[in-house]
Short mmCIF file of C-alpha atoms in Angstrom, two decimals:
data_model
loop_
_atom_site.label_atom_id
_atom_site.label_comp_id
_atom_site.label_asym_id
_atom_site.label_seq_id
_atom_site.Cartn_x
_atom_site.Cartn_y
_atom_site.Cartn_z
CA UNK A 1 0.00 0.00 0.00
CA UNK A 2 2.84 2.40 0.84
CA UNK A 3 4.54 1.70 -2.50
CA UNK A 4 1.33 2.35 -4.43
CA UNK A 5 0.72 5.56 -2.48
CA UNK A 6 4.26 6.80 -3.07
CA UNK A 7 4.05 6.09 -6.82
CA UNK A 8 0.72 7.90 -7.03
CA UNK A 9 2.04 10.96 -5.18
CA UNK A 10 5.11 11.06 -7.45
CA UNK A 11 2.91 10.94 -10.55
CA UNK A 12 0.63 13.71 -9.27
CA UNK A 13 3.59 15.93 -8.38
CA UNK A 14 5.03 15.42 -11.85
CA UNK A 15 1.67 16.36 -13.37
CA UNK A 16 1.80 19.62 -11.45
CA UNK A 17 5.38 20.32 -12.50
CA UNK A 18 4.38 19.86 -16.16
CA UNK A 19 1.21 21.99 -15.73
CA UNK A 20 -0.96 18.97 -16.52
CA UNK A 21 -4.36 18.74 -14.86
CA UNK A 22 -4.51 15.14 -13.64
CA UNK A 23 -7.30 13.60 -11.61
CA UNK A 24 -7.41 10.33 -9.74
CA UNK A 25 -9.61 7.44 -10.84
CA UNK A 26 -10.32 4.14 -9.08
CA UNK A 27 -10.08 1.42 -11.71
CA UNK A 28 -12.22 -0.91 -9.65
CA UNK A 29 -15.30 1.29 -9.84
CA UNK A 30 -14.92 3.56 -12.90
CA UNK A 31 -16.81 2.13 -15.86
CA UNK A 32 -15.37 1.87 -19.35
CA UNK A 33 -17.37 4.89 -20.59
CA UNK A 34 -15.82 7.10 -17.91
CA UNK A 35 -12.33 5.92 -18.77
CA UNK A 36 -12.89 6.46 -22.50
CA UNK A 37 -13.80 10.10 -21.81
CA UNK A 38 -10.14 10.86 -21.10
CA UNK A 39 -7.31 10.99 -23.62
CA UNK A 40 -4.60 9.44 -21.49
CA UNK A 41 -4.52 7.11 -18.50
CA UNK A 42 -1.39 7.05 -16.32
CA UNK A 43 -0.59 3.74 -14.61
CA UNK A 44 2.53 4.60 -12.57
CA UNK A 45 4.91 1.68 -11.91
CA UNK A 46 5.15 0.83 -8.22
CA UNK A 47 7.74 -1.92 -8.23
CA UNK A 48 5.36 -4.56 -6.86
CA UNK A 49 5.12 -6.64 -10.04
CA UNK A 50 1.69 -8.14 -9.30
CA UNK A 51 -1.09 -8.29 -11.93
CA UNK A 52 -4.33 -6.34 -11.65
CA UNK A 53 -7.40 -8.15 -10.37
CA UNK A 54 -9.40 -9.76 -13.25
CA UNK A 55 -12.13 -7.10 -13.40
CA UNK A 56 -9.56 -4.29 -13.75
CA UNK A 57 -7.49 -6.22 -16.29
CA UNK A 58 -10.62 -6.83 -18.44
CA UNK A 59 -11.52 -3.13 -18.23
CA UNK A 60 -8.06 -2.06 -19.38
CA UNK A 61 -8.22 -4.44 -22.34
CA UNK A 62 -11.61 -2.99 -23.28
CA UNK A 63 -10.43 0.63 -23.40
CA UNK A 64 -6.93 0.06 -24.78
CA UNK A 65 -7.98 0.86 -28.34
CA UNK A 66 -9.46 4.27 -27.47
CA UNK A 67 -7.39 5.45 -24.49
CA UNK A 68 -3.63 5.94 -24.47
CA UNK A 69 -2.17 4.12 -21.45
CA UNK A 70 1.24 5.39 -20.31
CA UNK A 71 3.54 4.95 -17.33
CA UNK A 72 4.12 8.58 -16.32
CA UNK A 73 3.20 12.23 -16.70
CA UNK A 74 6.01 12.94 -19.18
CA UNK A 75 4.65 10.32 -21.54
CA UNK A 76 1.15 11.70 -20.99
CA UNK A 77 2.37 15.16 -22.01
CA UNK A 78 3.82 13.79 -25.25
CA UNK A 79 0.56 11.98 -25.95
CA UNK A 80 -1.69 14.96 -25.23
CA UNK A 81 -2.25 17.50 -28.03
CA UNK A 82 -3.02 20.29 -25.54
CA UNK A 83 -2.04 20.69 -21.91
CA UNK A 84 -5.13 21.56 -19.90
CA UNK A 85 -3.57 24.69 -18.39
CA UNK A 86 -1.53 25.46 -21.53
CA UNK A 87 1.70 25.29 -19.56
CA UNK A 88 0.77 28.11 -17.17
CA UNK A 89 2.39 27.44 -13.81
CA UNK A 90 0.22 27.27 -10.67
CA UNK A 91 -2.93 27.04 -12.82
CA UNK A 92 -5.81 24.61 -13.23
CA UNK A 93 -8.51 24.52 -15.90
CA UNK A 94 -11.93 23.66 -14.46
CA UNK A 95 -14.21 22.56 -17.30
CA UNK A 96 -18.00 22.50 -17.04
CA UNK A 97 -19.91 19.29 -17.85
CA UNK A 98 -20.11 19.09 -21.60
CA UNK A 99 -16.81 20.91 -22.06
CA UNK A 100 -18.22 24.10 -23.61
CA UNK A 101 -17.11 26.50 -20.86
CA UNK A 102 -14.78 26.64 -17.90
CA UNK A 103 -12.75 28.63 -15.42
CA UNK A 104 -8.99 29.04 -15.51
CA UNK A 105 -7.88 29.27 -11.87
CA UNK A 106 -4.41 30.83 -11.41
CA UNK A 107 -2.48 31.68 -8.26
CA UNK A 108 0.74 33.63 -7.78
CA UNK A 109 2.38 32.43 -4.55
CA UNK A 110 5.57 34.39 -5.26
CA UNK A 111 6.67 37.62 -3.60
CA UNK A 112 6.90 39.48 -6.91
CA UNK A 113 4.47 40.26 -9.71
CA UNK A 114 4.03 37.67 -12.43
CA UNK A 115 3.12 38.09 -16.10
CA UNK A 116 0.64 35.64 -17.58
CA UNK A 117 1.21 35.38 -21.32
CA UNK A 118 -1.61 35.50 -23.83
CA UNK A 119 -2.86 32.06 -24.80
CA UNK A 120 -5.77 30.27 -26.43
CA UNK A 121 -7.87 27.44 -25.03
CA UNK A 122 -9.99 25.06 -27.05
CA UNK A 123 -13.32 24.22 -25.45
CA UNK A 124 -15.80 22.03 -27.32
CA UNK A 125 -14.06 22.79 -30.65
CA UNK A 126 -14.18 26.54 -29.99
CA UNK A 127 -11.05 28.66 -29.53
CA UNK A 128 -11.21 30.99 -26.51
CA UNK A 129 -8.48 33.64 -26.34
CA UNK A 130 -7.10 34.98 -23.05
CA UNK A 131 -5.20 38.26 -23.13
CA UNK A 132 -1.91 38.73 -21.28
CA UNK A 133 -2.13 40.28 -17.81
CA UNK A 134 -0.06 40.95 -14.70
CA UNK A 135 -0.79 39.19 -11.40
CA UNK A 136 0.24 40.97 -8.18
CA UNK A 137 2.34 39.00 -5.68
CA UNK A 138 0.45 36.63 -3.36
CA UNK A 139 -2.74 36.83 -5.40
CA UNK A 140 -5.29 34.62 -7.12
CA UNK A 141 -7.34 35.19 -10.28
CA UNK A 142 -10.15 33.36 -12.08
CA UNK A 143 -10.54 33.74 -15.85
CA UNK A 144 -14.00 32.79 -17.15
CA UNK A 145 -13.82 30.97 -20.48
CA UNK A 146 -16.85 31.04 -22.76
CA UNK A 147 -19.24 31.45 -19.79
CA UNK A 148 -22.49 33.15 -20.95
CA UNK A 149 -23.04 36.61 -19.50
CA UNK A 150 -26.53 35.65 -18.32
CA UNK A 151 -25.08 32.76 -16.34
CA UNK A 152 -22.50 35.04 -14.72
CA UNK A 153 -25.18 37.58 -13.78
CA UNK A 154 -27.42 34.86 -12.34
CA UNK A 155 -24.57 33.39 -10.29
CA UNK A 156 -23.61 36.82 -8.96
CA UNK A 157 -27.22 37.60 -8.00
CA UNK A 158 -27.65 34.25 -6.26
CA UNK A 159 -24.43 34.76 -4.32
CA UNK A 160 -25.63 38.18 -3.15
CA UNK A 161 -28.99 36.77 -2.04
CA UNK A 162 -27.51 33.86 -0.09
CA UNK A 163 -24.35 35.45 1.21
CA UNK A 164 -25.21 39.02 2.14
CA UNK A 165 -22.89 40.45 4.74
CA UNK A 166 -19.28 41.55 5.03
CA UNK A 167 -17.15 41.05 1.95
CA UNK A 168 -15.20 37.77 2.12
CA UNK A 169 -11.46 37.83 2.62
CA UNK A 170 -9.50 37.44 -0.60
CA UNK A 171 -8.13 34.01 -1.41
CA UNK A 172 -4.64 35.34 -0.70
CA UNK A 173 -4.62 37.91 2.08
CA UNK A 174 -1.94 40.64 2.13
CA UNK A 175 1.25 39.42 3.73
CA UNK A 176 3.37 41.17 6.25
CA UNK A 177 6.14 43.15 4.53
CA UNK A 178 9.22 41.24 3.55
CA UNK A 179 11.32 43.32 5.92
CA UNK A 180 9.80 43.84 9.33
CA UNK A 181 9.69 46.78 11.66
CA UNK A 182 12.08 49.71 11.77
CA UNK A 183 15.06 49.42 14.15
CA UNK A 184 14.11 49.35 17.81
CA UNK A 185 10.49 48.30 17.22
CA UNK A 186 8.36 45.20 16.69
CA UNK A 187 4.87 44.58 15.37
CA UNK A 188 2.05 42.01 15.68
CA UNK A 189 -0.60 41.51 13.03
CA UNK A 190 -3.58 39.18 12.79
CA UNK A 191 -4.18 37.97 9.22
CA UNK A 192 -5.03 34.97 7.05
CA UNK A 193 -1.35 34.46 6.32
CA UNK A 194 -1.66 30.94 4.84
CA UNK A 195 -4.81 31.78 2.85
CA UNK A 196 -6.65 28.85 4.44
CA UNK A 197 -9.47 30.84 6.06
CA UNK A 198 -7.84 30.68 9.49
CA UNK A 199 -6.34 33.79 11.12
CA UNK A 200 -2.76 33.69 12.35
CA UNK A 201 -0.65 35.98 14.54
CA UNK A 202 2.38 37.46 12.75
CA UNK A 203 5.18 38.81 14.96
CA UNK A 204 7.96 40.75 13.23
CA UNK A 205 11.01 42.83 13.93
CA UNK A 206 13.70 44.10 11.54
CA UNK A 207 15.35 40.65 11.34
CA UNK A 208 12.80 37.86 11.67
CA UNK A 209 9.15 36.90 11.36
CA UNK A 210 7.20 34.41 13.51
CA UNK A 211 3.79 32.94 12.60
CA UNK A 212 1.54 31.44 15.32
CA UNK A 213 -1.55 29.48 14.22
CA UNK A 214 -4.22 29.35 16.97
CA UNK A 215 -6.33 26.80 15.08
CA UNK A 216 -3.44 24.34 14.84
CA UNK A 217 -2.71 24.01 18.54
CA UNK A 218 -1.02 27.43 18.63
CA UNK A 219 1.93 25.90 16.82
CA UNK A 220 4.43 27.99 14.91
CA UNK A 221 5.15 26.89 11.35
CA UNK A 222 7.33 29.86 10.45
CA UNK A 223 10.39 31.34 12.18
CA UNK A 224 11.93 33.11 9.24
CA UNK A 225 15.04 35.14 8.55
CA UNK A 226 13.66 38.04 6.50
CA UNK A 227 16.94 38.64 4.68
CA UNK A 228 17.52 35.07 3.47
CA UNK A 229 13.92 33.72 3.70
CA UNK A 230 15.28 30.67 5.57
CA UNK A 231 12.66 29.08 7.82
CA UNK A 232 13.81 27.36 11.01
CA UNK A 233 10.61 25.34 11.52
CA UNK A 234 9.18 22.55 9.36
CA UNK A 235 5.61 21.85 8.27
CA UNK A 236 5.26 19.65 11.37
CA UNK A 237 5.43 22.85 13.36
CA UNK A 238 7.02 23.92 16.62
CA UNK A 239 5.75 24.24 20.20
CA UNK A 240 3.15 21.45 20.13
CA UNK A 241 1.71 20.87 23.61
CA UNK A 242 1.25 17.48 25.24
CA UNK A 243 1.21 15.95 28.71
CA UNK A 244 4.39 14.29 29.93
CA UNK A 245 2.61 10.97 30.54
CA UNK A 246 -0.17 10.48 27.96
CA UNK A 247 -3.05 8.20 28.80
CA UNK A 248 -2.75 4.69 27.32
CA UNK A 249 -4.61 4.28 24.00
CA UNK A 250 -8.04 2.73 24.01
CA UNK A 251 -8.25 -1.02 23.55
CA UNK A 252 -10.37 -0.21 20.49
CA UNK A 253 -7.64 1.92 18.89
CA UNK A 254 -7.26 0.16 15.55
CA UNK A 255 -5.20 2.93 13.88
CA UNK A 256 -1.87 1.56 12.71
CA UNK A 257 1.13 2.72 14.73
CA UNK A 258 2.96 4.06 11.68
CA UNK A 259 0.23 6.66 11.14
CA UNK A 260 1.15 8.49 14.36
CA UNK A 261 4.94 8.25 14.83
CA UNK A 262 4.98 11.05 17.43
CA UNK A 263 2.56 12.11 20.19
CA UNK A 264 -0.46 14.03 18.88
CA UNK A 265 -1.01 16.30 21.88
CA UNK A 266 -3.01 19.38 20.95
CA UNK A 267 -1.83 19.73 17.36
CA UNK A 268 -5.35 20.34 15.97
CA UNK A 269 -6.95 22.05 18.97
CA UNK A 270 -8.03 25.69 18.72
CA UNK A 271 -6.32 27.94 21.27
CA UNK A 272 -7.50 31.34 22.46
CA UNK A 273 -4.74 33.81 21.59
CA UNK A 274 -4.40 37.50 22.43
CA UNK A 275 -1.87 40.25 21.80
CA UNK A 276 -0.24 41.39 25.04
CA UNK A 277 2.23 43.89 23.52
CA UNK A 278 3.07 45.12 20.03
CA UNK A 279 6.21 47.24 20.50
CA UNK A 280 9.02 47.50 21.46
CA UNK A 281 8.36 43.86 22.36
CA UNK A 282 5.92 41.68 20.39
CA UNK A 283 4.15 39.34 22.80
CA UNK A 284 1.25 36.93 22.16
CA UNK A 285 -0.29 34.59 24.74
CA UNK A 286 -2.28 31.45 23.82
CA UNK A 287 -4.30 29.25 26.19
CA UNK A 288 -6.28 26.02 25.93
CA UNK A 289 -8.02 23.60 28.33
CA UNK A 290 -7.68 19.99 27.20
CA UNK A 291 -10.44 17.80 28.69
CA UNK A 292 -9.11 14.43 27.52
CA UNK A 293 -5.32 14.24 27.85
CA UNK A 294 -5.21 13.33 31.54
CA UNK A 295 -7.45 12.18 34.36
CA UNK A 296 -8.54 15.81 34.86
CA UNK A 297 -8.59 18.75 32.39
CA UNK A 298 -5.16 20.24 31.63
CA UNK A 299 -4.69 23.98 31.21
CA UNK A 300 -1.94 24.97 28.73
CA UNK A 301 -0.56 28.48 28.45
CA UNK A 302 2.30 29.65 26.27
CA UNK A 303 3.58 33.14 25.60
CA UNK A 304 5.52 33.99 22.43
CA UNK A 305 7.98 36.88 22.81
CA UNK A 306 9.99 38.60 20.11
CA UNK A 307 12.09 41.57 21.19
CA UNK A 308 13.29 44.35 18.91
CA UNK A 309 16.59 43.95 17.04
CA UNK A 310 17.05 40.29 17.94
CA UNK A 311 16.98 36.95 16.17
CA UNK A 312 15.63 35.10 19.21
CA UNK A 313 12.11 33.75 19.70
CA UNK A 314 11.39 33.03 23.38
CA UNK A 315 8.37 30.92 24.38
CA UNK A 316 7.33 30.63 28.01
CA UNK A 317 5.15 27.60 28.84
CA UNK A 318 2.97 26.72 31.81
CA UNK A 319 0.60 23.82 32.39
CA UNK A 320 -1.59 22.45 35.17
CA UNK A 321 0.02 19.04 34.73
CA UNK A 322 3.48 17.74 33.96
CA UNK A 323 3.74 18.64 30.29
CA UNK A 324 5.85 18.48 27.16
CA UNK A 325 6.57 20.76 24.23
CA UNK A 326 7.49 19.23 20.87
CA UNK A 327 9.12 21.13 17.98
CA UNK A 328 10.35 20.10 14.54
CA UNK A 329 13.33 22.24 13.58
CA UNK A 330 14.73 22.30 10.04
CA UNK A 331 18.24 20.89 9.80
CA UNK A 332 19.32 23.41 7.17
CA UNK A 333 18.41 26.49 9.23
CA UNK A 334 20.53 25.33 12.20
CA UNK A 335 19.08 27.65 14.86
CA UNK A 336 20.55 27.67 18.35
CA UNK A 337 18.20 26.00 20.84
CA UNK A 338 18.34 27.05 24.50
CA UNK A 339 16.32 25.19 27.13
CA UNK A 340 15.90 25.81 30.85
CA UNK A 341 17.62 23.77 33.54
CA UNK A 342 15.81 20.67 32.23
CA UNK A 343 17.62 19.71 29.02
CA UNK A 344 15.85 19.28 25.74
CA UNK A 345 15.86 15.89 24.09
CA UNK A 346 16.90 16.38 20.45
CA UNK A 347 16.50 13.52 17.98
CA UNK A 348 17.75 13.90 14.40
CA UNK A 349 15.28 12.69 11.78
CA UNK A 350 15.44 12.74 7.98
CA UNK A 351 15.62 16.45 7.17
CA UNK A 352 14.75 17.86 10.60
CA UNK A 353 15.45 17.68 14.32
CA UNK A 354 12.71 16.76 16.79
CA UNK A 355 13.09 18.78 19.98
CA UNK A 356 11.18 17.61 23.05
CA UNK A 357 11.13 19.58 26.30
CA UNK A 358 9.39 18.16 29.36
CA UNK A 359 8.58 20.54 32.19
CA UNK A 360 6.84 20.08 35.58
CA UNK A 361 3.55 21.47 36.80
CA UNK A 362 3.58 24.65 38.86
CA UNK A 363 6.26 26.72 37.16
CA UNK A 364 7.19 28.43 33.93
CA UNK A 365 9.65 26.92 31.44
CA UNK A 366 11.12 28.89 28.56
CA UNK A 367 12.66 27.62 25.35
CA UNK A 368 14.57 29.94 22.99
CA UNK A 369 15.27 29.56 19.29
CA UNK A 370 17.93 31.87 17.81
CA UNK A 371 18.58 32.17 14.09
CA UNK A 372 22.23 32.49 13.07
CA UNK A 373 23.41 35.95 12.09
CA UNK A 374 24.47 39.24 13.58
CA UNK A 375 22.21 41.02 16.07
CA UNK A 376 23.08 43.28 19.00
CA UNK A 377 23.79 41.02 21.97
CA UNK A 378 22.12 43.52 24.31
CA UNK A 379 18.86 43.10 22.43
CA UNK A 380 18.55 39.40 23.26
CA UNK A 381 15.96 38.69 25.95
CA UNK A 382 17.42 37.78 29.34
#
């Protein structure tokens, strides 16, 4: 199963790199008519060497004369007369049933403006031209292709009737500036930084930026050097809360052990976060009461502090039970990690370091992450 999953992920990633719009299909349940509706079918090799079950093998024989079957996305590109997104990066073509109209969905995740070249799409044997345009940084844009004006007006009117109220946030909210505050100051903003509909707290000074996500257990996924754009934390996140002695799993826990290689803790719990200070020290405090991690509810509290003119993030943690803090730190960023009297346990994994700090009930424990680089020593927090 792991080999099949890995081969499928590799094929989908290659589709994206080639600007091909690929969708998954389950060969056990898709009928021959559905499979014939596509030009190319990718069957990625997985190294297992076992034949398909008889029903799938019969289905593949049935469609082989009308559908091109290839082993990878590169072969699919050579076999396809037109790439769905016409080679436009970070774009997907969404086609309406029948194929006569569609929407070209484009995003620009970069920090600079991007020019989209003029191109032509063919929908239901009709050529639809799209003029060249400029996309601002961190933006998204939908281009309607051959959609009747009446349909657009009706959709707009229906949206207004059902969704009256404040204007929705844009798909990509404005980011904090690349370079943070002026010397001697800090700032805290609340914004949809990851464009996922969830607000995050953004702490900045002139050197670094820190992102705290309340809806993800008040973890930090970004501790970034603004000059080099190097991020010290991984997508696993840093500062995940857990109890020092988790309760034993239920006897009815049938989830395979490999699906949770590290303690879950409060990684998906929503914390209540508030700004305590903006400048000259940026300080945000997040709290949560976990009803199920111990015999009695556990209160977690952690305070993120970023001082002016420093490369150090300090996080003070308190809990109503013996607790632990778990962080995944990128190996390439190589930040300095300073723990209190109780030493951190640091385990090196593939591509990152897992830092675990256990601290007792009743007191405050602080962990500090410092990015390499020059900063006034006097500006570091005590």
